[in-house]
């Protein structure tokens, strides 16, 4: 019997907003989603008294899809229920590492949509690291799962530019929209039998690089780096989780900055981190080879706001510096 998108049985796995777009593209495209697997509801509110469903669960419930929320992907009861669905194909977008018993189950395999041009940026935070490292392009990759994370054979890739002013939120949203298109194209090519997957170790012009999970310590700004590196670091973490520094022992988050090109090659022997301000609308910080104009920041315990507003109520000493 000829396989069609209506007859192909798909199990979809994902959790955050990023994964909703691909699920939406499949549902609106008329593909046969027999179940959606997502993380258990998350405790929120005071004392964790309320449970909040994931964005993927919310979308799935709104569209009448079967939802499964296992706490343990190796649990025999879950594995048996998954097997009973008789899925032909599994699709993973922003979910979690799967055990072999799960990813090997469907006859057509399990593919993942990953937000980088593999083998570059394998890991949990590929979008952040692409911006932090000043890359000028990134993209989406679909690949078949295997044992080692993000190392499976590549099915398809699509590239997009990263513009000099893009922060991680902008790149995230571009890739999110792109992922829906790439996932449906990949499914169509699997149905048509036209895919030719490529082993990642056969790609010689891209160096495999890690994109590890980002923690609070990862986000601390090193003002001893060149202005461009600090600028990329700030936009690669904006708006979340946000780059931070300290002022008078208190945390300060910086969301937006730009390079002051009039002082691009010298800092007049200023210590990196030194703050220069007119106390009205402008706040600059010295780096290893230039200055940054800080545009939006957040003091500890305060709201995020433009520097021009923040300076109205903030007294900065002449010898103040970020560290």
PDB file of C-alpha atoms in Angstrom:
ATOM      1  CA  UNK A   1       0.000   0.000   0.000  1.00  0.00           C
ATOM      2  CA  UNK A   2       1.266   3.465  -0.896  1.00  0.00           C
ATOM      3  CA  UNK A   3       2.157   5.526   2.146  1.00  0.00           C
ATOM      4  CA  UNK A   4       0.515   8.960   2.462  1.00  0.00           C
ATOM      5  CA  UNK A   5       0.650  11.695   5.087  1.00  0.00           C
ATOM      6  CA  UNK A   6      -2.822  10.625   6.191  1.00  0.00           C
ATOM      7  CA  UNK A   7      -1.831   6.978   6.660  1.00  0.00           C
ATOM      8  CA  UNK A   8       1.655   7.531   8.125  1.00  0.00           C
ATOM      9  CA  UNK A   9       1.348   7.176  11.911  1.00  0.00           C
ATOM     10  CA  UNK A  10       3.448   9.815  13.689  1.00  0.00           C
ATOM     11  CA  UNK A  11       4.303  10.223  17.365  1.00  0.00           C
ATOM     12  CA  UNK A  12       5.497  13.758  18.126  1.00  0.00           C
ATOM     13  CA  UNK A  13       7.752  14.638  21.087  1.00  0.00           C
ATOM     14  CA  UNK A  14       8.440  18.175  22.343  1.00  0.00           C
ATOM     15  CA  UNK A  15       7.905  20.559  25.242  1.00  0.00           C
ATOM     16  CA  UNK A  16       8.593  24.343  24.857  1.00  0.00           C
ATOM     17  CA  UNK A  17       7.199  27.048  22.563  1.00  0.00           C
ATOM     18  CA  UNK A  18       9.888  26.255  20.006  1.00  0.00           C
ATOM     19  CA  UNK A  19       8.379  22.780  19.521  1.00  0.00           C
ATOM     20  CA  UNK A  20       4.826  24.060  19.041  1.00  0.00           C
ATOM     21  CA  UNK A  21       5.513  25.454  15.569  1.00  0.00           C
ATOM     22  CA  UNK A  22       6.516  22.094  14.077  1.00  0.00           C
ATOM     23  CA  UNK A  23       3.515  20.388  15.679  1.00  0.00           C
ATOM     24  CA  UNK A  24       1.252  23.119  14.302  1.00  0.00           C
ATOM     25  CA  UNK A  25       2.715  22.674  10.821  1.00  0.00           C
ATOM     26  CA  UNK A  26       2.044  18.935  10.960  1.00  0.00           C
ATOM     27  CA  UNK A  27      -1.503  19.309  12.295  1.00  0.00           C
ATOM     28  CA  UNK A  28      -2.455  22.062   9.843  1.00  0.00           C
ATOM     29  CA  UNK A  29      -0.802  20.097   7.044  1.00  0.00           C
ATOM     30  CA  UNK A  30      -3.121  17.133   7.653  1.00  0.00           C
ATOM     31  CA  UNK A  31      -0.479  14.676   8.927  1.00  0.00           C
ATOM     32  CA  UNK A  32      -1.617  11.814  11.142  1.00  0.00           C
ATOM     33  CA  UNK A  33      -0.413  12.544  14.695  1.00  0.00           C
ATOM     34  CA  UNK A  34      -1.404   9.528  16.789  1.00  0.00           C
ATOM     35  CA  UNK A  35       0.087  10.882  20.034  1.00  0.00           C
ATOM     36  CA  UNK A  36       2.070  13.755  21.500  1.00  0.00           C
ATOM     37  CA  UNK A  37       4.644  13.103  24.213  1.00  0.00           C
ATOM     38  CA  UNK A  38       5.702  15.985  26.448  1.00  0.00           C
ATOM     39  CA  UNK A  39       7.093  16.680  29.907  1.00  0.00           C
ATOM     40  CA  UNK A  40       4.867  16.351  32.996  1.00  0.00           C
ATOM     41  CA  UNK A  41       3.059  19.503  34.112  1.00  0.00           C
ATOM     42  CA  UNK A  42       5.351  21.874  36.006  1.00  0.00           C
ATOM     43  CA  UNK A  43       4.524  23.114  39.537  1.00  0.00           C
ATOM     44  CA  UNK A  44       4.165  26.927  39.577  1.00  0.00           C
ATOM     45  CA  UNK A  45       2.774  29.581  41.880  1.00  0.00           C
ATOM     46  CA  UNK A  46       3.198  29.927  45.599  1.00  0.00           C
ATOM     47  CA  UNK A  47       4.466  26.668  47.121  1.00  0.00           C
ATOM     48  CA  UNK A  48       4.090  25.000  43.714  1.00  0.00           C
ATOM     49  CA  UNK A  49       0.390  24.629  44.343  1.00  0.00           C
ATOM     50  CA  UNK A  50      -0.595  24.889  40.675  1.00  0.00           C
ATOM     51  CA  UNK A  51       0.427  22.732  37.747  1.00  0.00           C
ATOM     52  CA  UNK A  52       1.234  24.351  34.409  1.00  0.00           C
ATOM     53  CA  UNK A  53       1.125  22.274  31.221  1.00  0.00           C
ATOM     54  CA  UNK A  54       3.884  22.666  28.647  1.00  0.00           C
ATOM     55  CA  UNK A  55       3.177  24.792  25.545  1.00  0.00           C
ATOM     56  CA  UNK A  56       3.160  21.602  23.456  1.00  0.00           C
ATOM     57  CA  UNK A  57       0.583  19.986  25.737  1.00  0.00           C
ATOM     58  CA  UNK A  58      -1.594  23.094  25.598  1.00  0.00           C
ATOM     59  CA  UNK A  59      -1.595  23.030  21.804  1.00  0.00           C
ATOM     60  CA  UNK A  60      -2.179  19.253  21.664  1.00  0.00           C
ATOM     61  CA  UNK A  61      -5.141  19.403  24.057  1.00  0.00           C
ATOM     62  CA  UNK A  62      -6.692  22.304  22.133  1.00  0.00           C
ATOM     63  CA  UNK A  63      -6.574  20.169  18.985  1.00  0.00           C
ATOM     64  CA  UNK A  64      -7.832  16.945  20.515  1.00  0.00           C
ATOM     65  CA  UNK A  65      -4.576  15.007  20.264  1.00  0.00           C
ATOM     66  CA  UNK A  66      -3.681  12.142  22.577  1.00  0.00           C
ATOM     67  CA  UNK A  67      -1.116  13.347  25.150  1.00  0.00           C
ATOM     68  CA  UNK A  68       1.357  11.210  27.091  1.00  0.00           C
ATOM     69  CA  UNK A  69       3.529  12.645  29.900  1.00  0.00           C
ATOM     70  CA  UNK A  70       5.898   9.980  31.202  1.00  0.00           C
ATOM     71  CA  UNK A  71       8.263  10.815  34.051  1.00  0.00           C
ATOM     72  CA  UNK A  72      10.494   7.884  33.085  1.00  0.00           C
ATOM     73  CA  UNK A  73      10.951   7.105  29.389  1.00  0.00           C
ATOM     74  CA  UNK A  74      12.173   3.597  30.251  1.00  0.00           C
ATOM     75  CA  UNK A  75       9.106   2.742  32.329  1.00  0.00           C
ATOM     76  CA  UNK A  76       7.741  -0.571  30.980  1.00  0.00           C
ATOM     77  CA  UNK A  77       4.135   0.650  31.095  1.00  0.00           C
ATOM     78  CA  UNK A  78       5.001   3.718  29.021  1.00  0.00           C
ATOM     79  CA  UNK A  79       7.083   1.713  26.542  1.00  0.00           C
ATOM     80  CA  UNK A  80       4.226  -0.756  26.096  1.00  0.00           C
ATOM     81  CA  UNK A  81       1.677   2.018  25.574  1.00  0.00           C
ATOM     82  CA  UNK A  82       3.986   3.666  23.043  1.00  0.00           C
ATOM     83  CA  UNK A  83       4.423   0.364  21.212  1.00  0.00           C
ATOM     84  CA  UNK A  84       0.644  -0.115  21.088  1.00  0.00           C
ATOM     85  CA  UNK A  85       0.337   3.066  19.012  1.00  0.00           C
ATOM     86  CA  UNK A  86       2.117   1.292  16.131  1.00  0.00           C
ATOM     87  CA  UNK A  87       3.818   4.502  15.016  1.00  0.00           C
ATOM     88  CA  UNK A  88       5.661   4.418  11.694  1.00  0.00           C
ATOM     89  CA  UNK A  89       7.769   7.478  12.551  1.00  0.00           C
ATOM     90  CA  UNK A  90       8.701   9.536  15.605  1.00  0.00           C
ATOM     91  CA  UNK A  91       9.637  13.226  15.493  1.00  0.00           C
ATOM     92  CA  UNK A  92      11.527  14.997  18.278  1.00  0.00           C
ATOM     93  CA  UNK A  93      11.785  18.789  18.638  1.00  0.00           C
ATOM     94  CA  UNK A  94      13.245  20.317  21.829  1.00  0.00           C
ATOM     95  CA  UNK A  95      12.421  17.383  24.082  1.00  0.00           C
ATOM     96  CA  UNK A  96      14.947  15.270  25.989  1.00  0.00           C
ATOM     97  CA  UNK A  97      17.379  12.426  25.388  1.00  0.00           C
ATOM     98  CA  UNK A  98      15.542   9.237  24.433  1.00  0.00           C
ATOM     99  CA  UNK A  99      16.498   5.706  25.463  1.00  0.00           C
ATOM    100  CA  UNK A 100      17.279   3.289  22.651  1.00  0.00           C
ATOM    101  CA  UNK A 101      14.127   1.256  23.300  1.00  0.00           C
ATOM    102  CA  UNK A 102      12.118   4.347  22.357  1.00  0.00           C
ATOM    103  CA  UNK A 103      14.033   5.814  19.407  1.00  0.00           C
ATOM    104  CA  UNK A 104      14.519   2.448  17.716  1.00  0.00           C
ATOM    105  CA  UNK A 105      10.849   1.496  17.973  1.00  0.00           C
ATOM    106  CA  UNK A 106       9.238   2.823  14.746  1.00  0.00           C
ATOM    107  CA  UNK A 107      10.124   1.110  11.442  1.00  0.00           C
ATOM    108  CA  UNK A 108      10.936   4.422   9.722  1.00  0.00           C
ATOM    109  CA  UNK A 109      13.045   5.622  12.638  1.00  0.00           C
ATOM    110  CA  UNK A 110      13.050   8.714  14.848  1.00  0.00           C
ATOM    111  CA  UNK A 111      14.306  12.053  13.618  1.00  0.00           C
ATOM    112  CA  UNK A 112      15.157  15.204  15.522  1.00  0.00           C
ATOM    113  CA  UNK A 113      14.943  18.835  14.397  1.00  0.00           C
ATOM    114  CA  UNK A 114      17.950  20.645  15.891  1.00  0.00           C
ATOM    115  CA  UNK A 115      18.540  24.400  15.873  1.00  0.00           C
ATOM    116  CA  UNK A 116      22.027  24.466  14.363  1.00  0.00           C
ATOM    117  CA  UNK A 117      23.970  23.404  11.294  1.00  0.00           C
ATOM    118  CA  UNK A 118      25.239  20.105  12.635  1.00  0.00           C
ATOM    119  CA  UNK A 119      27.867  18.963  13.411  1.00  0.00           C
ATOM    120  CA  UNK A 120      28.298  22.518  14.718  1.00  0.00           C
ATOM    121  CA  UNK A 121      26.726  23.212  18.118  1.00  0.00           C
ATOM    122  CA  UNK A 122      25.730  19.829  19.441  1.00  0.00           C
ATOM    123  CA  UNK A 123      23.980  20.203  22.774  1.00  0.00           C
ATOM    124  CA  UNK A 124      21.291  22.024  24.725  1.00  0.00           C
ATOM    125  CA  UNK A 125      21.909  25.687  23.765  1.00  0.00           C
ATOM    126  CA  UNK A 126      22.871  25.894  20.069  1.00  0.00           C
ATOM    127  CA  UNK A 127      21.140  29.222  19.374  1.00  0.00           C
ATOM    128  CA  UNK A 128      22.782  31.006  22.291  1.00  0.00           C
ATOM    129  CA  UNK A 129      26.268  29.801  21.402  1.00  0.00           C
ATOM    130  CA  UNK A 130      25.944  30.705  17.724  1.00  0.00           C
ATOM    131  CA  UNK A 131      25.178  34.327  18.671  1.00  0.00           C
ATOM    132  CA  UNK A 132      27.704  34.452  21.534  1.00  0.00           C
ATOM    133  CA  UNK A 133      30.442  33.295  19.156  1.00  0.00           C
ATOM    134  CA  UNK A 134      29.574  35.965  16.607  1.00  0.00           C
ATOM    135  CA  UNK A 135      28.505  33.544  13.861  1.00  0.00           C
ATOM    136  CA  UNK A 136      26.977  35.137  10.772  1.00  0.00           C
ATOM    137  CA  UNK A 137      24.755  32.170   9.914  1.00  0.00           C
ATOM    138  CA  UNK A 138      22.985  29.267  11.529  1.00  0.00           C
ATOM    139  CA  UNK A 139      20.063  27.020  10.587  1.00  0.00           C
ATOM    140  CA  UNK A 140      17.973  23.941  11.265  1.00  0.00           C
ATOM    141  CA  UNK A 141      19.004  20.319  10.804  1.00  0.00           C
ATOM    142  CA  UNK A 142      16.900  17.181  10.734  1.00  0.00           C
ATOM    143  CA  UNK A 143      18.778  13.982  11.551  1.00  0.00           C
ATOM    144  CA  UNK A 144      18.088  10.400  12.588  1.00  0.00           C
ATOM    145  CA  UNK A 145      18.723   9.643  16.256  1.00  0.00           C
ATOM    146  CA  UNK A 146      21.545   7.386  17.379  1.00  0.00           C
ATOM    147  CA  UNK A 147      23.273   6.690  20.717  1.00  0.00           C
ATOM    148  CA  UNK A 148      25.463   9.805  21.070  1.00  0.00           C
ATOM    149  CA  UNK A 149      23.505  13.043  21.373  1.00  0.00           C
ATOM    150  CA  UNK A 150      23.128  15.124  18.176  1.00  0.00           C
ATOM    151  CA  UNK A 151      25.479  12.882  16.166  1.00  0.00           C
ATOM    152  CA  UNK A 152      23.018  11.014  13.911  1.00  0.00           C
ATOM    153  CA  UNK A 153      22.987  10.997  10.114  1.00  0.00           C
ATOM    154  CA  UNK A 154      21.812  14.299   8.636  1.00  0.00           C
ATOM    155  CA  UNK A 155      18.634  14.275   6.540  1.00  0.00           C
ATOM    156  CA  UNK A 156      18.177  17.936   5.590  1.00  0.00           C
ATOM    157  CA  UNK A 157      19.513  21.383   6.498  1.00  0.00           C
ATOM    158  CA  UNK A 158      18.322  24.952   5.934  1.00  0.00           C
ATOM    159  CA  UNK A 159      20.486  28.028   6.589  1.00  0.00           C
ATOM    160  CA  UNK A 160      19.574  31.546   7.727  1.00  0.00           C
ATOM    161  CA  UNK A 161      21.784  34.603   8.337  1.00  0.00           C
ATOM    162  CA  UNK A 162      22.449  35.989  11.804  1.00  0.00           C
ATOM    163  CA  UNK A 163      22.479  39.763  11.489  1.00  0.00           C
ATOM    164  CA  UNK A 164      24.854  41.920  13.513  1.00  0.00           C
ATOM    165  CA  UNK A 165      21.978  43.332  15.574  1.00  0.00           C
ATOM    166  CA  UNK A 166      20.094  40.069  16.153  1.00  0.00           C
ATOM    167  CA  UNK A 167      19.807  38.887  19.731  1.00  0.00           C
ATOM    168  CA  UNK A 168      19.079  35.293  20.679  1.00  0.00           C
ATOM    169  CA  UNK A 169      15.310  35.894  20.832  1.00  0.00           C
ATOM    170  CA  UNK A 170      15.239  37.103  17.222  1.00  0.00           C
ATOM    171  CA  UNK A 171      17.276  34.135  15.992  1.00  0.00           C
ATOM    172  CA  UNK A 172      15.176  31.725  18.086  1.00  0.00           C
ATOM    173  CA  UNK A 173      11.961  32.993  16.504  1.00  0.00           C
ATOM    174  CA  UNK A 174      13.382  32.794  12.957  1.00  0.00           C
ATOM    175  CA  UNK A 175      14.478  29.204  13.530  1.00  0.00           C
ATOM    176  CA  UNK A 176      11.183  28.293  15.181  1.00  0.00           C
ATOM    177  CA  UNK A 177       9.279  29.299  12.054  1.00  0.00           C
ATOM    178  CA  UNK A 178      11.830  27.541   9.861  1.00  0.00           C
ATOM    179  CA  UNK A 179      11.543  24.327  11.876  1.00  0.00           C
ATOM    180  CA  UNK A 180       7.900  23.781  10.926  1.00  0.00           C
ATOM    181  CA  UNK A 181       8.751  24.009   7.241  1.00  0.00           C
ATOM    182  CA  UNK A 182      11.779  21.719   7.542  1.00  0.00           C
ATOM    183  CA  UNK A 183       9.960  19.083   9.610  1.00  0.00           C
ATOM    184  CA  UNK A 184       7.099  18.760   7.116  1.00  0.00           C
ATOM    185  CA  UNK A 185       9.509  18.677   4.169  1.00  0.00           C
ATOM    186  CA  UNK A 186      11.496  15.931   5.895  1.00  0.00           C
ATOM    187  CA  UNK A 187       8.338  13.877   6.490  1.00  0.00           C
ATOM    188  CA  UNK A 188       7.294  14.355   2.849  1.00  0.00           C
ATOM    189  CA  UNK A 189      10.683  13.121   1.657  1.00  0.00           C
ATOM    190  CA  UNK A 190      10.527  10.106   3.967  1.00  0.00           C
ATOM    191  CA  UNK A 191       7.081   9.265   2.554  1.00  0.00           C
ATOM    192  CA  UNK A 192       8.388   9.680  -0.991  1.00  0.00           C
ATOM    193  CA  UNK A 193      11.466   7.568  -0.234  1.00  0.00           C
ATOM    194  CA  UNK A 194      13.778  10.260  -1.578  1.00  0.00           C
ATOM    195  CA  UNK A 195      16.025  10.943   1.416  1.00  0.00           C
ATOM    196  CA  UNK A 196      19.730  10.170   1.430  1.00  0.00           C
ATOM    197  CA  UNK A 197      21.037  10.731   4.929  1.00  0.00           C
ATOM    198  CA  UNK A 198      24.663  11.792   5.408  1.00  0.00           C
ATOM    199  CA  UNK A 199      26.899  10.674   8.310  1.00  0.00           C
ATOM    200  CA  UNK A 200      28.162  13.672  10.252  1.00  0.00           C
ATOM    201  CA  UNK A 201      31.733  12.402  10.318  1.00  0.00           C
ATOM    202  CA  UNK A 202      31.791  12.611   6.519  1.00  0.00           C
ATOM    203  CA  UNK A 203      31.349  16.409   6.684  1.00  0.00           C
ATOM    204  CA  UNK A 204      34.915  17.710   6.625  1.00  0.00           C
ATOM    205  CA  UNK A 205      34.375  21.475   6.316  1.00  0.00           C
ATOM    206  CA  UNK A 206      32.476  21.922   9.623  1.00  0.00           C
ATOM    207  CA  UNK A 207      34.229  21.335  12.914  1.00  0.00           C
ATOM    208  CA  UNK A 208      32.057  19.536  15.511  1.00  0.00           C
ATOM    209  CA  UNK A 209      31.510  21.965  18.382  1.00  0.00           C
ATOM    210  CA  UNK A 210      29.635  21.677  21.682  1.00  0.00           C
ATOM    211  CA  UNK A 211      26.720  23.876  22.764  1.00  0.00           C
ATOM    212  CA  UNK A 212      26.420  23.007  26.462  1.00  0.00           C
ATOM    213  CA  UNK A 213      23.562  24.022  28.703  1.00  0.00           C
ATOM    214  CA  UNK A 214      23.867  27.570  30.026  1.00  0.00           C
ATOM    215  CA  UNK A 215      24.011  28.187  33.767  1.00  0.00           C
ATOM    216  CA  UNK A 216      24.156  31.409  35.788  1.00  0.00           C
ATOM    217  CA  UNK A 217      27.954  31.353  36.000  1.00  0.00           C
ATOM    218  CA  UNK A 218      28.117  31.026  32.205  1.00  0.00           C
ATOM    219  CA  UNK A 219      26.350  34.380  31.889  1.00  0.00           C
ATOM    220  CA  UNK A 220      28.812  36.562  33.807  1.00  0.00           C
ATOM    221  CA  UNK A 221      30.393  39.236  31.611  1.00  0.00           C
ATOM    222  CA  UNK A 222      34.180  39.339  31.279  1.00  0.00           C
ATOM    223  CA  UNK A 223      34.983  42.995  30.603  1.00  0.00           C
ATOM    224  CA  UNK A 224      38.625  42.076  29.850  1.00  0.00           C
ATOM    225  CA  UNK A 225      37.538  40.833  26.417  1.00  0.00           C
ATOM    226  CA  UNK A 226      37.337  42.974  23.251  1.00  0.00           C
ATOM    227  CA  UNK A 227      34.225  45.110  22.795  1.00  0.00           C
ATOM    228  CA  UNK A 228      32.880  42.914  19.965  1.00  0.00           C
ATOM    229  CA  UNK A 229      33.159  39.756  22.106  1.00  0.00           C
ATOM    230  CA  UNK A 230      31.312  41.401  25.004  1.00  0.00           C
ATOM    231  CA  UNK A 231      28.666  42.779  22.633  1.00  0.00           C
ATOM    232  CA  UNK A 232      28.061  39.321  21.112  1.00  0.00           C
ATOM    233  CA  UNK A 233      27.955  37.791  24.582  1.00  0.00           C
ATOM    234  CA  UNK A 234      25.227  40.207  25.709  1.00  0.00           C
ATOM    235  CA  UNK A 235      23.028  39.688  22.644  1.00  0.00           C
ATOM    236  CA  UNK A 236      23.611  35.917  22.771  1.00  0.00           C
ATOM    237  CA  UNK A 237      21.956  35.838  26.199  1.00  0.00           C
ATOM    238  CA  UNK A 238      19.236  38.450  25.664  1.00  0.00           C
ATOM    239  CA  UNK A 239      16.506  38.437  26.788  1.00  0.00           C
ATOM    240  CA  UNK A 240      16.976  35.140  28.590  1.00  0.00           C
ATOM    241  CA  UNK A 241      18.773  34.194  30.743  1.00  0.00           C
ATOM    242  CA  UNK A 242      20.570  37.591  30.376  1.00  0.00           C
ATOM    243  CA  UNK A 243      24.238  38.501  30.726  1.00  0.00           C
ATOM    244  CA  UNK A 244      25.146  39.934  34.115  1.00  0.00           C
ATOM    245  CA  UNK A 245      27.835  41.776  35.992  1.00  0.00           C
ATOM    246  CA  UNK A 246      28.089  43.406  39.432  1.00  0.00           C
ATOM    247  CA  UNK A 247      28.032  47.007  40.639  1.00  0.00           C
ATOM    248  CA  UNK A 248      28.891  47.670  44.287  1.00  0.00           C
ATOM    249  CA  UNK A 249      28.474  43.979  45.005  1.00  0.00           C
ATOM    250  CA  UNK A 250      24.977  43.733  43.516  1.00  0.00           C
ATOM    251  CA  UNK A 251      23.934  41.924  40.357  1.00  0.00           C
ATOM    252  CA  UNK A 252      23.147  43.925  37.222  1.00  0.00           C
ATOM    253  CA  UNK A 253      21.638  42.322  34.106  1.00  0.00           C
ATOM    254  CA  UNK A 254      22.455  43.859  30.720  1.00  0.00           C
ATOM    255  CA  UNK A 255      20.031  43.239  27.876  1.00  0.00           C
ATOM    256  CA  UNK A 256      21.066  45.605  25.128  1.00  0.00           C
ATOM    257  CA  UNK A 257      24.250  47.424  24.169  1.00  0.00           C
ATOM    258  CA  UNK A 258      26.104  48.734  21.150  1.00  0.00           C
ATOM    259  CA  UNK A 259      29.761  49.321  20.329  1.00  0.00           C
ATOM    260  CA  UNK A 260      30.949  52.914  20.592  1.00  0.00           C
ATOM    261  CA  UNK A 261      32.856  53.155  17.310  1.00  0.00           C
ATOM    262  CA  UNK A 262      34.425  56.501  18.226  1.00  0.00           C
ATOM    263  CA  UNK A 263      36.509  54.680  20.855  1.00  0.00           C
ATOM    264  CA  UNK A 264      36.969  51.394  19.035  1.00  0.00           C
ATOM    265  CA  UNK A 265      40.740  51.074  19.352  1.00  0.00           C
ATOM    266  CA  UNK A 266      41.622  52.692  22.660  1.00  0.00           C
ATOM    267  CA  UNK A 267      40.355  53.035  26.187  1.00  0.00           C
ATOM    268  CA  UNK A 268      42.720  55.781  27.321  1.00  0.00           C
ATOM    269  CA  UNK A 269      44.306  53.228  29.682  1.00  0.00           C
ATOM    270  CA  UNK A 270      41.005  52.692  31.500  1.00  0.00           C
ATOM    271  CA  UNK A 271      40.527  49.535  33.504  1.00  0.00           C
ATOM    272  CA  UNK A 272      38.059  47.184  31.750  1.00  0.00           C
ATOM    273  CA  UNK A 273      34.692  47.515  33.466  1.00  0.00           C
ATOM    274  CA  UNK A 274      35.134  51.213  34.172  1.00  0.00           C
ATOM    275  CA  UNK A 275      31.833  53.110  33.895  1.00  0.00           C
ATOM    276  CA  UNK A 276      31.585  56.476  32.143  1.00  0.00           C
ATOM    277  CA  UNK A 277      28.282  58.340  32.309  1.00  0.00           C
ATOM    278  CA  UNK A 278      26.792  61.792  31.822  1.00  0.00           C
ATOM    279  CA  UNK A 279      24.321  60.890  34.631  1.00  0.00           C
ATOM    280  CA  UNK A 280      21.439  61.721  32.275  1.00  0.00           C
ATOM    281  CA  UNK A 281      21.088  59.440  29.266  1.00  0.00           C
ATOM    282  CA  UNK A 282      24.386  57.724  28.521  1.00  0.00           C
ATOM    283  CA  UNK A 283      26.295  54.957  30.262  1.00  0.00           C
ATOM    284  CA  UNK A 284      29.442  53.476  28.725  1.00  0.00           C
ATOM    285  CA  UNK A 285      31.689  50.661  29.904  1.00  0.00           C
ATOM    286  CA  UNK A 286      35.340  50.142  29.028  1.00  0.00           C
ATOM    287  CA  UNK A 287      36.396  46.799  27.553  1.00  0.00           C
ATOM    288  CA  UNK A 288      39.810  45.495  26.493  1.00  0.00           C
ATOM    289  CA  UNK A 289      39.852  47.556  23.291  1.00  0.00           C
ATOM    290  CA  UNK A 290      36.899  49.937  23.223  1.00  0.00           C
ATOM    291  CA  UNK A 291      33.696  50.995  24.903  1.00  0.00           C
ATOM    292  CA  UNK A 292      30.157  49.680  24.947  1.00  0.00           C
ATOM    293  CA  UNK A 293      27.118  51.922  25.176  1.00  0.00           C
ATOM    294  CA  UNK A 294      24.678  50.193  27.524  1.00  0.00           C
ATOM    295  CA  UNK A 295      21.087  50.704  26.364  1.00  0.00           C
ATOM    296  CA  UNK A 296      18.887  48.477  28.555  1.00  0.00           C
ATOM    297  CA  UNK A 297      19.719  46.995  31.945  1.00  0.00           C
ATOM    298  CA  UNK A 298      18.200  45.816  35.211  1.00  0.00           C
ATOM    299  CA  UNK A 299      19.443  46.470  38.727  1.00  0.00           C
ATOM    300  CA  UNK A 300      19.058  43.760  41.355  1.00  0.00           C
ATOM    301  CA  UNK A 301      15.525  43.844  42.731  1.00  0.00           C
ATOM    302  CA  UNK A 302      14.370  46.389  40.138  1.00  0.00           C
ATOM    303  CA  UNK A 303      12.624  46.325  36.775  1.00  0.00           C
ATOM    304  CA  UNK A 304      14.363  46.112  33.427  1.00  0.00           C
ATOM    305  CA  UNK A 305      14.509  49.591  31.879  1.00  0.00           C
ATOM    306  CA  UNK A 306      16.307  51.832  29.379  1.00  0.00           C
ATOM    307  CA  UNK A 307      19.472  53.412  30.750  1.00  0.00           C
ATOM    308  CA  UNK A 308      18.029  56.896  30.189  1.00  0.00           C
ATOM    309  CA  UNK A 309      15.237  56.076  32.667  1.00  0.00           C
ATOM    310  CA  UNK A 310      17.468  54.211  35.090  1.00  0.00           C
ATOM    311  CA  UNK A 311      19.925  57.106  35.430  1.00  0.00           C
ATOM    312  CA  UNK A 312      17.160  59.382  36.734  1.00  0.00           C
ATOM    313  CA  UNK A 313      17.198  57.536  40.038  1.00  0.00           C
ATOM    314  CA  UNK A 314      20.666  55.993  40.137  1.00  0.00           C
ATOM    315  CA  UNK A 315      23.746  57.773  41.442  1.00  0.00           C
ATOM    316  CA  UNK A 316      26.973  56.405  39.962  1.00  0.00           C
ATOM    317  CA  UNK A 317      30.261  57.453  41.532  1.00  0.00           C
ATOM    318  CA  UNK A 318      33.019  58.823  39.297  1.00  0.00           C
ATOM    319  CA  UNK A 319      35.280  55.798  39.880  1.00  0.00           C
ATOM    320  CA  UNK A 320      32.513  53.152  39.626  1.00  0.00           C
ATOM    321  CA  UNK A 321      33.098  50.021  37.604  1.00  0.00           C
ATOM    322  CA  UNK A 322      31.413  46.754  36.692  1.00  0.00           C
ATOM    323  CA  UNK A 323      33.157  43.554  37.699  1.00  0.00           C
TER     324      UNK A 323
END
